[in-house]
Structure formats: C-alpha cells, structure tokens
Amino acid sequence: MVDTGLPIRIVLAKLGFDGHDRGLKVVARMLRDAGMEVVYLGLRQTTDSVIKAVEQEDADVVGISMHNAGHLTLGPMIVAALDEAGLDVPVVIGGIVPDVDLPDLEAAGVAAVLGPGAPVDEVVSTVRAVAGLDGPN
Amino acid sequence: MDDSHSTLSGIPLLPVYGEGPLPGEYPYTRGVHADMYRSRLWTMRMFAGFGTATDTNGRFKELLRSGSTGLSTAFDMPTLMGRDSDHPWSLGEVGRAGVAVDTVEDMADLFSDIDLGGVSTSMTINGPAAILLAMYMVVAEQGGVDRSRLAGTLQNDILKEYQAQKEYIFPPRPSVRLVTDVIRFTAAEMPRWNPVSVSGYHIREAGSTAVQELAFTLANGFAYIESAVAAGLNVDAFAPRLSFFFNSHVDFFEEIGKFRAARRIWARWLRDRYGAVDERSLKLRFHTQTAGVSLTAQQPDTNIARVALQALAGVLGGTQSLHTDSHDEALALPSEEAARTALRTQQVIAHETGVTAVADPLGGSAYVEWITDEVERRAEEVFSHLDEIGGGSILEGVYEGIQSGWFMGEIAESAYRFEREVNSGERIMVGVNAFTEGNDSSGTELLRVSQETEDDQCARLATVRSERDSEAVAGSLGRVVADATDPDVNLMPSLIAAVEARTTVGEIVEALEGVFGSYVETAVV
C-alpha cells in the first residue's frame, strides 16, 4: 500500500469454534500500543464476517489466530475468500503452526505466520511489512 | 511402592512431621488424607483425544498398558461446542484437537474393549456435558455396567467458560440449570461420579495470576453450591462429589501455597457459610495439570524440565490426580512418544524421588506458610467483591461479573502484563528471550491429523443418520424441548432417551437452544 501517513488498520479475528483468545487479545494491545487501529472482532467469526469488517473498516491487514490445528484448511480458505471478494488485503496467521506447514501456507497466499512467543517487535514489524510500509527485514 | 518408608540412605521416616492441624484434619491446609501418598498415590491421568473414536481408543489402551490409572478424554472443538461434525463451522476442526463424538455409537467406539466398571474416566466437556454423560452411561449399561458403578468426572463447569475458555453455548442461567440437573442426577444415581470439576486451569491458561485462578475458581464452586441448594439439595448430599482442577505453573512455591490455600478456604466456607457438616464436604480434592501456556515452541525438549518441576509442585501441594503435559504441546497435539515421556516424569516423581513418603513435606516452612496465608488473603478480597456485587450471593456476583466483563478484563490485564514483562526481558523465558542458542524445532516428530479424518467422521455420521428411526429421534427431541421449558424438571432422563435413539449432540443442542437461546459475548480486549 501507499504510505498515506495514516495508521495501519488491522482486523483481528478467530474463525469457527476455537476459543483460545489470550494470544489474540495480547496482540491486539501490542498493535494498538504501536499506534495501529485495531478492529477486534474476537471469537466465532466466519469468512463472511471477516470480509464484511475488512470492507467496512477499509482494513489494510487481516490477522487470524489459530490454535486448533485447522490452519491448513482455514488459512487458504480466508485468503481465497478475500481474493474472491476483490480485496487485496494480506493475511497474517498467528498461533500454533508447525514449521513444516509454512511452505503450504505461503503457497496458499498467507502473507506471514507468527508463532508462539513472537516478541512484540516481530509482531509489529511483520504487520508493517505485510502492509507494505517497511521493506522486508 | 517401597513400604519401608525410609530415605535412600536408610533413615526411617514418620508419615508426617510438625505441629497440628495435621494432614487429614480441618482445615486440611496440609492435605485431605492423614498419610497422603503412603496409602494411595495420585491418579496418573493423561488427557488424550484426537481423530476418530477408534484412533483415541487405541491411545487409551496404550496409556493403560503404560501404567496410567485413569482415562481422560479430550473432545474436538465441534463436540465441545455441541455441534456435529458436518456442521459448516466444524470444517477443519473435526478430530483435530480432540476426538469427534456425534452420537452414542462414537462413544461406544471410544471405550471399546475397556472395562468401564474397572477404570475411572474424566470427560473434559462443558456446554454439552449432560449429553455426553448420558452417552457414557448408555454405553456402560449396554455393556452390562450399571450407572451406580461408574467412576469418573465430568468437567461440567460452565461458569469458567464465560470467564476464560469461551466454550459456552447457552446463556449463563440456563447453563447453570443444566449443571445443577447433572448434580441432582448423579447425587441420586451415580454415587461414584464427580458431576462437576470446578476448573481454574483454563482461567490460568487464559492469562490470570495464581490468585485470580484460585479466587475465580472457588467463587464458581460456591456458585454451584448455592445453585444446587436453591434447587432443594442438602449441601452434604452433593458437596463431597464436587472436585477441582488447578493449573500448576512455573512459580514453584506460589503454586504450592495456592493448593494449600484452596483447601483451607473451601473447608472454612463450606462449614461456616454453607453449613456443611459432613467432613467429606469440607475436603477439597483436586486434579492438577501442568501449565500448557508455559511450554515453549523454542527448544521443546526444555519443556520436559518445566513439566517435571510443575508436576512436583502439584505433588507437594497434595494433588489427587495429575496430568503432565507433553513437551511438544507448543507445536502440536502430543505424539505418543512425548505423551509417554510425560507419564514417565510422574512415575519418576512417584517412585524414585521419595517425596511420597511424608505428607505435606513443606508444611511449617516459614515461606510456604506465609505465601499460603497471603494467597488466601488476596483471594478473600475477590470473594468480598463478588459477594458485594451479588448482593450477598456469590452466584449472583459471578453472573454479574460475567455480564459486565469484569472477569475477562481482569484476566486480559494480567495476560498483557505478563507479555510485557517477557518482551522487556524483565521476566526470563529460557529459549524465548534468553539462552536462545539452538532454537530449531524441525527435528521434532509431530502428530498430524489429516483432513481424511473429518471426511471419514462425516461419512460415519451420515450412515447413523440414515439407519436410525427418525420418528424416535423427533419424538425424543420433542421431550427434550418440553422438559427444558419446565425449570423444575430434571433434563437428564430426556437426554438419556434422546441419546439412546441415536439423536446427535448437535440436534439435541439445537433443540435446547430453541428454549434457552444462545450466548454471544461482548469482546473485552
């Protein structure tokens, strides 16, 4: 994206039944503290509700948190759904994702994956990078 | 076990040291039994569940062969949320983080060739807990084991779902009615069954402090006591069968103080506030699980050390049963090998270290007694707050704390504080923000559950749906709805009948939602 000087807007959500929201809440506060505008949708979201929020909020990035080993199914699904809706918005996945799954997620168009224990600097710089504000670092 | 009770060097040991009140004596700070682990070790209960019922049945048998003394079932997310495997939201979740159970036939496969009269089973399920208990009972009775002989624990602790784990279905009040129905039913018909495992584990994993874990959990316990008493039960008719489930985290002595304080608070409140006279009502018995959230994806073998220390804290704190986490849990569901190492860790503590010879070996330590008192004092402040906002009722205080987002806000605040401390380096996590040389998880063999599992389970469900008597299903659901509408009727009999007709978990839950409604939380960040 073009650097407009406006803060990055990020939609954060958990899809389906997964109720592990500790990490996502912490990430929400990290990003907010870093000056981003966080749209926290929280639990039990669907691809439709995420897309609606991205459209309404004119979001720059989507962050999906996954702790239930469903990332290989749901990660590609959300990327495809955004694509289908004509939204060119990068998707970051956070949570429990084994390293061996990274190539598959990358191939499916997931922009970045943040694992357990990712420090605040990495979280913030990753979101900035996928939003196109920083060069790759 | 060694019966001589002497140290490795041959020094003879008494069962307990120090002044009274001793273990087994009110207020049970030092333990609920006089000689604790000399007469009976804790139950080594390893939580397991993945894939189809048949997959998990294989793991159960392996754990029993390896020396596990109880079973503990992890259900997948759709089951925990009361949805069938073919529900649109179940996509990608079937059998992934636990075992999928849609109908009584899955439950039969899950416990196939396991003697339900000879094993105790814990089932970690909350929203649809009453339905899963009905299934377990039906399977046991079809196998010739009467419900009165069944031993085990149903988690069935819905209040902490709104506060922390978020696996709620219905709004709080009708959910607590379901919990209370199970308490009434088991009090009358299943004397060896624990109808609720009041759980702090998930509150802690969601980010609370030790004090919050203790206080919120005991407050939820008081809430169930108040609800069951309001339903007409005498406190001593069911309180002995309430059990607890705590986390054992990394701060060794704080955890031990927490376990000791838990027993003392429960005993005093049950006696003084709720009028219990049966001493079994006053004795807080608990299961412990090591802290999943403390495990690191970085250098996962290091987690074996964390788990061992946390398990030891649980034992020194006087736990009745213990699950040790597998070292690969920050990466995936436990592999069979990692689960075995975790069980071996308990066996080392039980059989090699000698800590089982003397009850409450830390009792009388100035620090341990002080931290026990301090944790208790801080928990009492929380009870006072809830009592106040509940107008003299802890049950109402808990409802109010859920509705206003108070619990969630408190937990989120603690979680964020912890994260900031790690990020600033103020708090060291080995392999995460210090000692990071050698970080590489690629060598670890992980358990994978494939999409085929989901497809197989959906096919199986379709077969059951096509082969059952659909009129019987519809009739059974009609009765569930009728019984749900009348708060004075116990729902258990109609749930048992529905399960026998092979009605699915999802169908029963949807019928109940028609009466009770669904709960949607207001997100608190």
XYZ file of C-alpha atoms in Angstrom:
662
model
C 0.000 0.000 0.000
C 0.980 3.597 -0.396
C 2.141 5.234 2.794
C -0.621 7.715 3.442
C 0.673 8.630 6.852
C -2.489 7.142 8.319
C -2.195 4.399 10.900
C -2.412 0.797 9.719
C -5.884 -0.674 10.228
C -5.911 -4.348 11.092
C -8.866 -6.686 11.573
C -8.203 -9.389 14.187
C -10.395 -12.451 14.428
C -10.697 -16.083 15.339
C -12.602 -18.327 12.958
C -15.036 -21.050 13.879
C -15.083 -22.644 17.305
C -11.536 -22.041 18.520
C -11.822 -20.189 21.829
C -8.127 -19.629 22.614
C -8.194 -15.836 22.593
C -5.398 -14.991 25.021
C -2.793 -14.525 22.305
C -5.025 -12.518 20.015
C -6.012 -10.160 22.822
C -2.374 -9.598 23.722
C -1.541 -8.985 20.063
C -4.441 -6.526 19.824
C -2.964 -4.488 22.637
C 0.579 -4.734 21.271
C -0.549 -3.358 17.903
C -2.689 -0.687 19.488
C 0.243 0.397 21.642
C 2.310 0.553 18.433
C -0.154 3.097 17.039
C -2.240 0.885 14.776
C -6.021 0.908 14.572
C -7.207 -2.488 15.700
C -10.642 -3.799 14.776
C -11.023 -6.667 17.237
C -13.786 -8.991 16.057
C -12.966 -11.667 18.611
C -14.417 -15.163 18.681
C -16.664 -17.233 16.416
C -16.110 -15.299 13.226
C -16.711 -16.588 9.691
C -15.013 -15.721 6.414
C -18.095 -13.602 5.665
C -17.907 -11.602 8.879
C -14.179 -11.002 8.360
C -14.727 -9.809 4.791
C -17.548 -7.536 5.890
C -15.304 -5.987 8.540
C -12.446 -5.538 6.056
C -14.796 -3.738 3.663
C -16.492 -1.593 6.279
C -13.315 -0.653 8.087
C -11.197 -0.328 4.952
C -8.625 -2.550 6.628
C -5.026 -2.901 5.459
C -4.286 -6.270 7.070
C -6.207 -9.275 8.411
C -4.841 -11.171 11.407
C -6.262 -14.623 12.136
C -5.367 -16.540 15.279
C -5.438 -20.346 15.185
C -4.730 -22.827 17.923
C -6.707 -25.842 16.822
C -4.592 -27.284 14.023
C -7.118 -26.114 11.431
C -4.749 -23.651 9.772
C -4.160 -25.730 6.625
C -7.911 -25.753 5.985
C -8.919 -22.316 7.211
C -5.813 -20.309 6.223
C -6.140 -20.913 2.471
C -9.921 -20.526 2.777
C -9.760 -16.995 4.158
C -7.148 -15.946 1.586
C -9.316 -17.295 -1.235
C -12.435 -15.653 0.158
C -10.748 -12.237 0.338
C -9.449 -12.724 -3.166
C -12.891 -13.656 -4.423
C -14.338 -10.550 -2.799
C -11.787 -8.497 -4.730
C -9.958 -7.446 -1.590
C -6.192 -7.249 -1.878
C -5.518 -7.479 1.829
C -2.664 -9.548 3.266
C -3.443 -12.255 5.818
C -1.220 -12.930 8.831
C -1.761 -16.122 10.828
C -0.717 -16.364 14.452
C -0.769 -19.342 16.768
C 0.337 -22.947 16.812
C 1.632 -23.642 13.310
C 4.334 -26.289 12.836
C 7.270 -25.198 10.657
C 6.565 -27.943 8.127
C 3.270 -26.260 7.271
C 4.842 -22.910 6.407
C 5.525 -23.678 2.721
C 1.905 -24.782 2.190
C 0.560 -21.639 3.804
C 2.921 -19.465 1.811
C 1.883 -21.222 -1.397
C -1.746 -20.566 -0.499
C -1.011 -16.847 -0.261
C -0.767 -16.357 3.501
C 1.495 -13.315 3.892
C 3.150 -14.221 7.205
C 2.933 -16.569 10.166
C 3.734 -15.576 13.765
C 4.496 -18.439 16.118
C 4.172 -18.802 19.884
C 6.388 -16.418 21.842
C 6.874 -13.988 18.958
C 8.124 -10.805 20.617
C 6.328 -7.512 20.208
C 8.949 -6.139 17.791
C 8.473 -9.078 15.458
C 4.684 -8.809 15.616
C 4.681 -5.098 14.852
C 7.360 -5.233 12.151
C 5.660 -8.178 10.443
C 2.339 -6.369 10.266
C 4.048 -3.219 8.996
C 5.952 -5.224 6.400
C 2.926 -7.055 5.003
C 1.045 -3.762 4.904
C 3.845 -2.540 2.649
C 5.079 0.149 4.984
C 8.550 -1.274 5.580
C 10.881 -3.101 3.317
C 11.454 -6.749 4.139
C 13.574 -7.047 7.258
C 5.907 -48.914 46.115
C 8.529 -49.074 48.844
C 6.795 -49.865 52.132
C 9.691 -49.315 54.494
C 9.430 -45.519 54.330
C 12.996 -44.632 54.904
C 15.291 -42.384 52.967
C 17.604 -43.701 50.276
C 20.279 -43.962 52.956
C 18.066 -45.926 55.304
C 16.930 -43.208 57.720
C 13.441 -44.212 58.934
C 10.635 -41.718 58.302
C 7.385 -40.870 60.089
C 4.287 -40.269 57.923
C 4.218 -36.575 58.829
C 6.297 -34.004 60.691
C 5.373 -30.813 62.548
C 2.534 -29.484 64.654
C -1.216 -29.718 64.067
C -3.575 -29.298 62.448
C -2.075 -32.259 60.626
C -2.952 -33.597 57.197
C -6.449 -35.062 57.293
C -7.527 -32.564 59.977
C -9.642 -29.439 59.499
C -8.973 -27.069 57.730
C -6.969 -29.543 55.627
C -4.320 -26.991 54.663
C -1.783 -29.815 54.866
C -3.811 -32.295 52.837
C -7.085 -34.185 52.807
C -5.666 -37.547 53.962
C -3.634 -38.285 57.089
C -0.889 -40.219 55.351
C -1.393 -38.818 51.834
C 0.568 -40.755 49.211
C 1.721 -43.535 51.544
C -1.680 -45.167 51.325
C -2.504 -44.166 47.797
C -0.580 -42.424 45.060
C -2.252 -39.770 42.984
C -4.052 -40.962 39.876
C -1.861 -40.599 36.813
C -4.438 -39.353 34.419
C -3.249 -38.390 30.977
C -5.546 -36.266 28.827
C -5.881 -37.768 25.360
C -8.051 -37.454 22.311
C -7.636 -36.976 18.583
C -9.121 -38.097 15.314
C -11.925 -40.606 15.332
C -13.174 -42.515 18.361
C -11.272 -45.555 17.149
C -7.986 -43.583 16.970
C -8.418 -42.362 20.545
C -9.471 -45.797 21.776
C -6.057 -47.029 20.607
C -4.289 -44.264 22.574
C -6.352 -45.035 25.677
C -5.310 -48.675 25.550
C -1.665 -47.701 25.082
C -1.851 -45.388 28.121
C -3.447 -48.116 30.256
C -0.724 -50.562 29.184
C 1.936 -47.971 30.133
C 0.637 -47.671 33.680
C -1.954 -44.893 33.507
C -4.539 -45.435 36.194
C -7.373 -43.371 34.807
C -8.602 -42.110 31.462
C -9.163 -38.525 30.464
C -10.941 -37.605 27.277
C -10.209 -34.602 25.077
C -13.054 -33.874 22.684
C -12.656 -31.909 19.465
C -13.940 -28.360 19.137
C -17.211 -29.185 17.373
C -18.100 -31.664 20.134
C -17.104 -29.178 22.839
C -19.351 -26.608 21.197
C -22.207 -29.065 20.821
C -22.081 -29.192 17.018
C -21.997 -32.166 14.704
C -19.019 -32.972 12.512
C -20.952 -31.967 9.390
C -21.905 -28.515 10.721
C -20.471 -25.781 8.443
C -18.397 -24.322 11.292
C -16.842 -27.693 12.005
C -14.803 -27.509 8.816
C -11.146 -28.020 9.614
C -11.826 -28.796 13.276
C -13.098 -32.376 13.263
C -10.819 -34.626 15.287
C -8.031 -32.027 15.264
C -7.697 -31.001 18.869
C -9.562 -33.905 20.410
C -11.820 -36.778 19.488
C -15.033 -36.282 17.499
C -18.221 -37.626 19.122
C -21.518 -37.097 17.316
C -23.656 -39.983 18.525
C -23.690 -42.709 21.140
C -22.087 -45.005 18.553
C -18.913 -42.885 18.594
C -18.927 -43.095 22.388
C -19.194 -46.890 22.134
C -16.144 -46.988 19.828
C -14.229 -44.649 22.109
C -14.454 -47.081 25.043
C -14.499 -50.302 23.061
C -12.862 -53.214 24.965
C -12.222 -51.059 28.054
C -13.890 -52.214 31.283
C -15.901 -49.185 32.366
C -16.581 -50.831 35.716
C -12.856 -51.031 36.409
C -11.499 -47.700 35.207
C -12.272 -44.115 36.148
C -12.910 -41.729 33.302
C -12.692 -37.994 33.139
C -14.504 -36.160 30.374
C -13.471 -32.619 29.609
C -16.673 -31.156 28.296
C -18.854 -28.315 29.458
C -21.639 -26.830 27.306
C -22.986 -30.234 26.191
C -21.667 -32.096 29.266
C -25.032 -33.528 30.297
C -25.454 -35.079 26.839
C -22.009 -36.693 26.876
C -22.617 -38.070 30.375
C -25.864 -39.585 29.104
C -23.924 -41.219 26.241
C -21.252 -42.630 28.545
C -23.898 -44.085 30.821
C -25.821 -45.634 27.946
C -22.647 -47.240 26.563
C -21.721 -48.589 30.013
C -25.159 -50.025 30.655
C -25.284 -51.622 27.213
C -22.020 -53.296 28.210
C -23.544 -54.547 31.454
C -22.048 -51.990 33.859
C -24.719 -50.281 35.960
C -24.555 -46.488 36.236
C -24.134 -46.769 40.004
C -20.755 -48.459 39.452
C -19.353 -45.814 37.136
C -16.454 -43.805 38.493
C -15.262 -40.614 36.903
C -15.521 -36.905 36.493
C -17.448 -34.669 34.167
C -15.881 -31.233 33.867
C -19.306 -29.613 33.501
C -18.021 -26.248 34.776
C -19.771 -23.738 32.578
C -19.029 -20.563 34.529
C -15.329 -20.548 33.674
C -16.284 -20.845 30.000
C -17.726 -17.338 30.019
C -14.758 -16.112 32.039
C -11.924 -17.796 30.191
C -12.205 -20.791 27.895
C -15.141 -19.484 25.835
C -16.777 -22.814 25.053
C -20.231 -21.670 26.066
C -23.399 -22.400 24.142
C -26.423 -21.133 26.090
C -26.617 -18.051 28.336
C -25.300 -18.444 31.903
C -28.530 -19.050 33.823
C -29.971 -21.948 31.786
C -26.446 -23.369 31.567
C -26.160 -23.408 35.349
C -29.551 -25.102 35.475
C -28.094 -27.902 33.294
C -25.085 -28.184 35.614
C -27.450 -28.361 38.571
C -29.559 -31.053 36.861
C -26.420 -33.178 36.494
C -25.539 -32.621 40.171
C -29.044 -33.698 41.230
C -28.987 -36.718 38.940
C -25.582 -38.047 39.995
C -26.319 -37.395 43.680
C -29.291 -39.736 43.336
C -27.996 -42.365 40.896
C -24.227 -42.249 40.423
C -22.552 -42.230 43.835
C -19.023 -42.670 42.435
C -19.289 -39.879 39.890
C -17.973 -36.316 40.254
C -20.607 -34.189 38.487
C -18.504 -31.021 38.272
C -14.787 -30.400 38.148
C -14.572 -26.758 39.074
C -11.697 -25.627 36.945
C -9.135 -22.927 37.383
C -6.898 -24.444 34.750
C -8.425 -22.557 31.838
C -8.643 -19.307 33.766
C -4.898 -19.538 34.345
C -4.128 -20.529 30.769
C -6.128 -17.516 29.594
C -3.647 -15.353 31.460
C -4.793 -14.918 35.054
C -2.495 -14.792 38.043
C -2.387 -17.610 40.615
C -4.566 -15.592 42.986
C -7.158 -14.895 40.289
C -7.174 -18.550 39.290
C -7.792 -19.615 42.867
C -10.355 -16.934 43.681
C -12.421 -17.190 40.496
C -12.451 -20.977 40.683
C -13.538 -21.198 44.299
C -16.142 -18.487 43.659
C -17.526 -20.630 40.832
C -17.579 -23.562 43.238
C -19.528 -21.517 45.768
C -21.896 -20.520 42.943
C -22.670 -24.183 42.128
C -23.217 -24.870 45.823
C -25.706 -22.009 46.013
C -27.477 -23.138 42.846
C -27.845 -26.765 43.978
C -29.001 -25.738 47.438
C -31.558 -23.423 45.820
C -32.734 -26.446 43.773
C -33.544 -28.188 47.045
C -30.477 -30.346 47.707
C -28.852 -30.593 51.099
C -25.266 -29.368 50.811
C -23.859 -32.611 52.236
C -25.768 -34.619 49.638
C -23.580 -33.370 46.801
C -20.635 -31.287 48.051
C -18.441 -34.363 48.712
C -18.601 -35.106 44.977
C -17.556 -31.676 43.723
C -13.957 -31.803 42.618
C -11.499 -29.193 41.441
C -8.945 -28.796 38.702
C -5.999 -26.449 39.021
C -3.071 -25.387 36.927
C 0.468 -25.912 38.149
C 2.511 -23.066 36.738
C 6.203 -22.205 36.915
C 6.363 -20.224 40.145
C 7.033 -23.234 42.352
C 6.230 -22.009 45.863
C 3.380 -19.738 44.830
C 1.694 -22.776 43.288
C 2.167 -24.877 46.401
C 0.782 -22.021 48.508
C -2.193 -21.817 46.145
C -3.058 -25.510 46.549
C -2.768 -25.334 50.317
C -4.838 -22.128 50.496
C -7.507 -23.687 48.268
C -8.134 -26.482 50.754
C -8.287 -24.165 53.742
C -10.655 -21.659 52.100
C -13.016 -24.353 50.816
C -13.211 -26.081 54.195
C -13.959 -22.855 56.038
C -16.550 -21.559 53.564
C -18.365 -24.881 53.328
C -18.565 -25.215 57.089
C -19.205 -21.619 58.072
C -21.122 -20.155 55.158
C -22.914 -23.143 53.666
C -23.452 -25.156 56.820
C -21.873 -28.416 55.675
C -21.299 -30.886 58.496
C -20.074 -33.971 56.620
C -16.294 -33.661 56.653
C -16.151 -35.064 53.115
C -17.948 -31.873 52.017
C -15.164 -29.807 53.523
C -12.300 -31.641 51.838
C -11.261 -30.057 48.573
C -9.953 -32.740 46.217
C -8.272 -31.649 43.019
C -6.722 -32.676 39.745
C -3.658 -30.828 38.513
C -2.333 -30.225 35.036
C 0.981 -28.624 34.291
C 0.840 -25.263 32.533
C 0.468 -25.687 28.788
C 0.968 -21.977 28.326
C 4.409 -22.115 29.957
C 5.678 -24.520 27.305
C 7.806 -23.091 24.548
C 7.938 -23.867 20.867
C 11.618 -22.945 21.098
C 13.857 -25.837 22.202
C 10.874 -28.030 23.056
C 12.927 -30.625 24.969
C 13.410 -27.969 27.656
C 9.702 -28.347 28.370
C 10.386 -31.743 29.967
C 12.188 -29.902 32.771
C 9.386 -27.354 33.160
C 6.775 -30.094 33.316
C 8.744 -32.060 35.906
C 9.037 -29.051 38.212
C 5.384 -28.100 37.817
C 4.317 -31.692 38.436
C 6.444 -31.775 41.569
C 4.717 -28.603 42.812
C 1.352 -30.332 42.285
C 2.511 -33.343 44.292
C 3.998 -31.246 47.088
C 0.715 -29.322 47.083
C -1.197 -32.551 47.677
C -2.977 -33.224 44.369
C -5.264 -36.243 43.946
C -4.556 -36.703 40.252
C -2.135 -35.308 37.747
C -1.717 -34.770 34.034
C 1.749 -33.915 32.842
C 1.925 -32.021 29.557
C 3.940 -33.406 26.695
C 6.965 -31.399 25.643
C 5.715 -30.974 22.070
C 2.435 -29.264 23.009
C 3.505 -25.796 21.906
C 3.897 -27.297 18.448
C 1.068 -29.787 18.018
C -1.064 -32.360 19.811
C 1.157 -34.716 21.797
C 2.824 -37.512 19.907
C 2.640 -40.950 21.516
C 6.319 -40.823 22.450
C 6.058 -37.385 24.042
C 2.961 -38.464 25.986
C 4.895 -41.453 27.309
C 7.804 -39.278 28.460
C 5.314 -37.069 30.276
C 3.842 -40.074 32.069
C 7.342 -41.345 32.908
C 8.013 -37.964 34.529
C 5.204 -38.637 37.008
C 6.499 -42.124 37.625
C 9.966 -40.774 38.456
C 8.428 -38.385 40.986
C 6.234 -41.126 42.451
C 8.704 -43.967 42.650
C 12.227 -42.531 42.714
C 12.299 -39.175 44.481
C 10.932 -40.207 47.879
C 8.570 -37.214 48.062
C 5.620 -39.537 48.649
C 6.917 -40.839 51.984
C 5.957 -37.839 54.113
C 2.688 -35.892 53.903
C 2.929 -32.131 53.214
C 6.715 -32.159 53.475
C 6.876 -28.358 53.138
C 4.388 -27.647 55.938
C 5.956 -25.443 58.584
C 8.352 -23.738 56.197
C 8.159 -20.062 57.051
C 7.964 -19.064 53.402
C 5.439 -21.720 52.390
C 3.142 -20.895 55.308
C 3.432 -17.172 54.579
C 2.706 -17.478 50.855
C -0.252 -19.763 51.671
C -1.680 -17.110 54.006
C -1.025 -14.318 51.537
C -2.660 -16.079 48.589
C -5.643 -16.820 50.825
C -5.923 -13.204 51.965
C -5.899 -11.916 48.396
C -8.487 -14.482 47.300
C -10.757 -13.386 50.135
C -10.675 -9.847 48.726
C -12.088 -11.187 45.463
C -14.860 -13.084 47.291
C -15.793 -9.890 49.148
C -16.063 -8.043 45.854
C -18.267 -10.733 44.275
C -20.407 -11.001 47.383
C -20.930 -7.264 47.250
C -21.847 -7.009 43.568
C -24.056 -10.080 44.020
C -25.970 -8.543 46.898
C -24.941 -11.249 49.360
C -24.916 -14.089 46.796
C -21.721 -15.372 45.203
C -23.798 -16.964 42.429
C -25.333 -13.612 41.539
C -21.949 -11.928 41.906
C -20.456 -14.348 39.390
C -23.311 -13.752 36.929
C -22.786 -10.004 37.315
C -19.016 -10.329 36.864
C -19.573 -12.279 33.642
C -22.193 -9.922 32.280
C -20.147 -6.790 32.972
C -16.963 -8.313 31.540
C -15.188 -7.941 34.887
C -13.603 -11.412 34.907
C -12.465 -11.134 31.286
C -10.984 -7.683 31.849
C -9.056 -8.849 34.924
C -7.655 -11.865 33.079
C -6.748 -9.895 29.932
C -4.937 -7.314 32.042
C -2.817 -9.981 33.758
C -2.042 -11.684 30.443
C -0.860 -8.430 28.930
C 1.266 -7.580 31.949
C 2.996 -10.966 31.704
C 3.633 -10.497 27.981
C 5.122 -7.052 28.554
C 7.433 -8.458 31.203
C 8.660 -11.123 28.792
C 9.057 -8.598 25.992
C 11.025 -6.204 28.137
C 13.263 -9.002 29.354
C 12.206 -8.350 32.922
C 10.932 -11.930 33.011
C 13.179 -14.625 31.563
C 11.721 -17.426 29.491
C 14.506 -19.826 28.617
C 14.788 -20.263 24.857
C 12.376 -17.383 24.179
C 14.071 -14.206 25.371
C 17.285 -15.698 26.760
C 19.533 -18.669 26.060
C 18.188 -18.884 22.535
C 21.133 -20.719 21.014
C 19.931 -23.941 19.420
C 16.383 -22.840 18.692
C 15.116 -25.136 15.979
C 12.020 -27.274 16.264
C 12.369 -29.003 12.919
C 13.744 -32.211 14.423
C 10.611 -32.951 16.429
C 8.226 -35.648 15.130
C 4.726 -34.188 15.373
C 1.324 -35.795 15.461
C -0.726 -34.833 12.417
C -4.443 -35.333 11.947
C -5.414 -35.284 8.311
C -8.471 -33.898 6.574
C -9.417 -37.522 5.802
C -10.370 -37.961 9.449
C -13.001 -35.280 9.028
C -14.324 -36.845 5.849
C -14.473 -40.293 7.494
C -16.291 -38.935 10.526
C -18.846 -37.087 8.388
C -19.469 -40.253 6.364
C -19.947 -42.219 9.557
C -22.410 -39.649 10.862
C -24.354 -39.783 7.588
C -24.648 -43.571 7.954
C -26.004 -43.292 11.501
C -28.490 -40.650 10.412
C -29.758 -42.844 7.561
C -30.050 -46.019 9.620
C -31.794 -44.746 12.758
C -35.527 -44.451 13.422
C -36.204 -40.830 12.526
C -39.567 -40.781 14.282
C -37.949 -41.874 17.515
C -35.378 -39.100 17.073
C -38.059 -36.462 16.529
C -40.049 -37.740 19.488
C -37.023 -37.684 21.753
C -36.231 -34.107 20.750
C -39.823 -33.088 21.483
C -39.438 -34.433 25.001
C -36.105 -32.608 25.473
C -37.777 -29.333 24.495
C -40.757 -29.950 26.777
C -38.506 -30.763 29.727
C -36.226 -27.798 29.048
C -39.210 -25.486 29.165
C -40.044 -26.517 32.733
C -37.190 -25.488 35.065
C -38.407 -27.868 37.779
C -37.901 -30.949 35.594
C -34.505 -32.638 35.522
C -33.326 -32.848 31.926
C -31.159 -35.956 32.368
C -33.880 -38.596 31.701
C -34.949 -36.980 28.432
C -31.311 -36.566 27.363
C -30.671 -40.259 28.036
C -33.702 -41.200 25.946
C -32.563 -38.932 23.101
C -29.069 -40.404 23.120
C -30.492 -43.937 23.039
C -32.455 -43.006 19.932
C -29.105 -42.022 18.372
C -30.001 -38.364 18.263
C -26.812 -36.392 17.660
C -25.123 -33.960 20.039
C -25.816 -31.159 17.563
C -29.514 -31.983 17.234
C -30.012 -32.013 20.996
C -28.072 -28.768 21.447
C -30.095 -27.022 18.741
C -33.315 -28.160 20.387
C -32.129 -26.766 23.712
C -31.039 -23.504 22.048
C -34.619 -23.109 20.865
C -35.646 -22.872 24.524
C -32.560 -21.399 26.198
C -31.194 -19.126 23.459
C -27.518 -18.723 22.543
C -24.840 -16.686 24.268
C -22.841 -14.071 22.402
C -20.070 -12.376 24.339
C -19.084 -8.760 24.190
C -15.389 -8.829 23.322
C -13.200 -7.358 26.042
C -9.640 -6.580 24.973
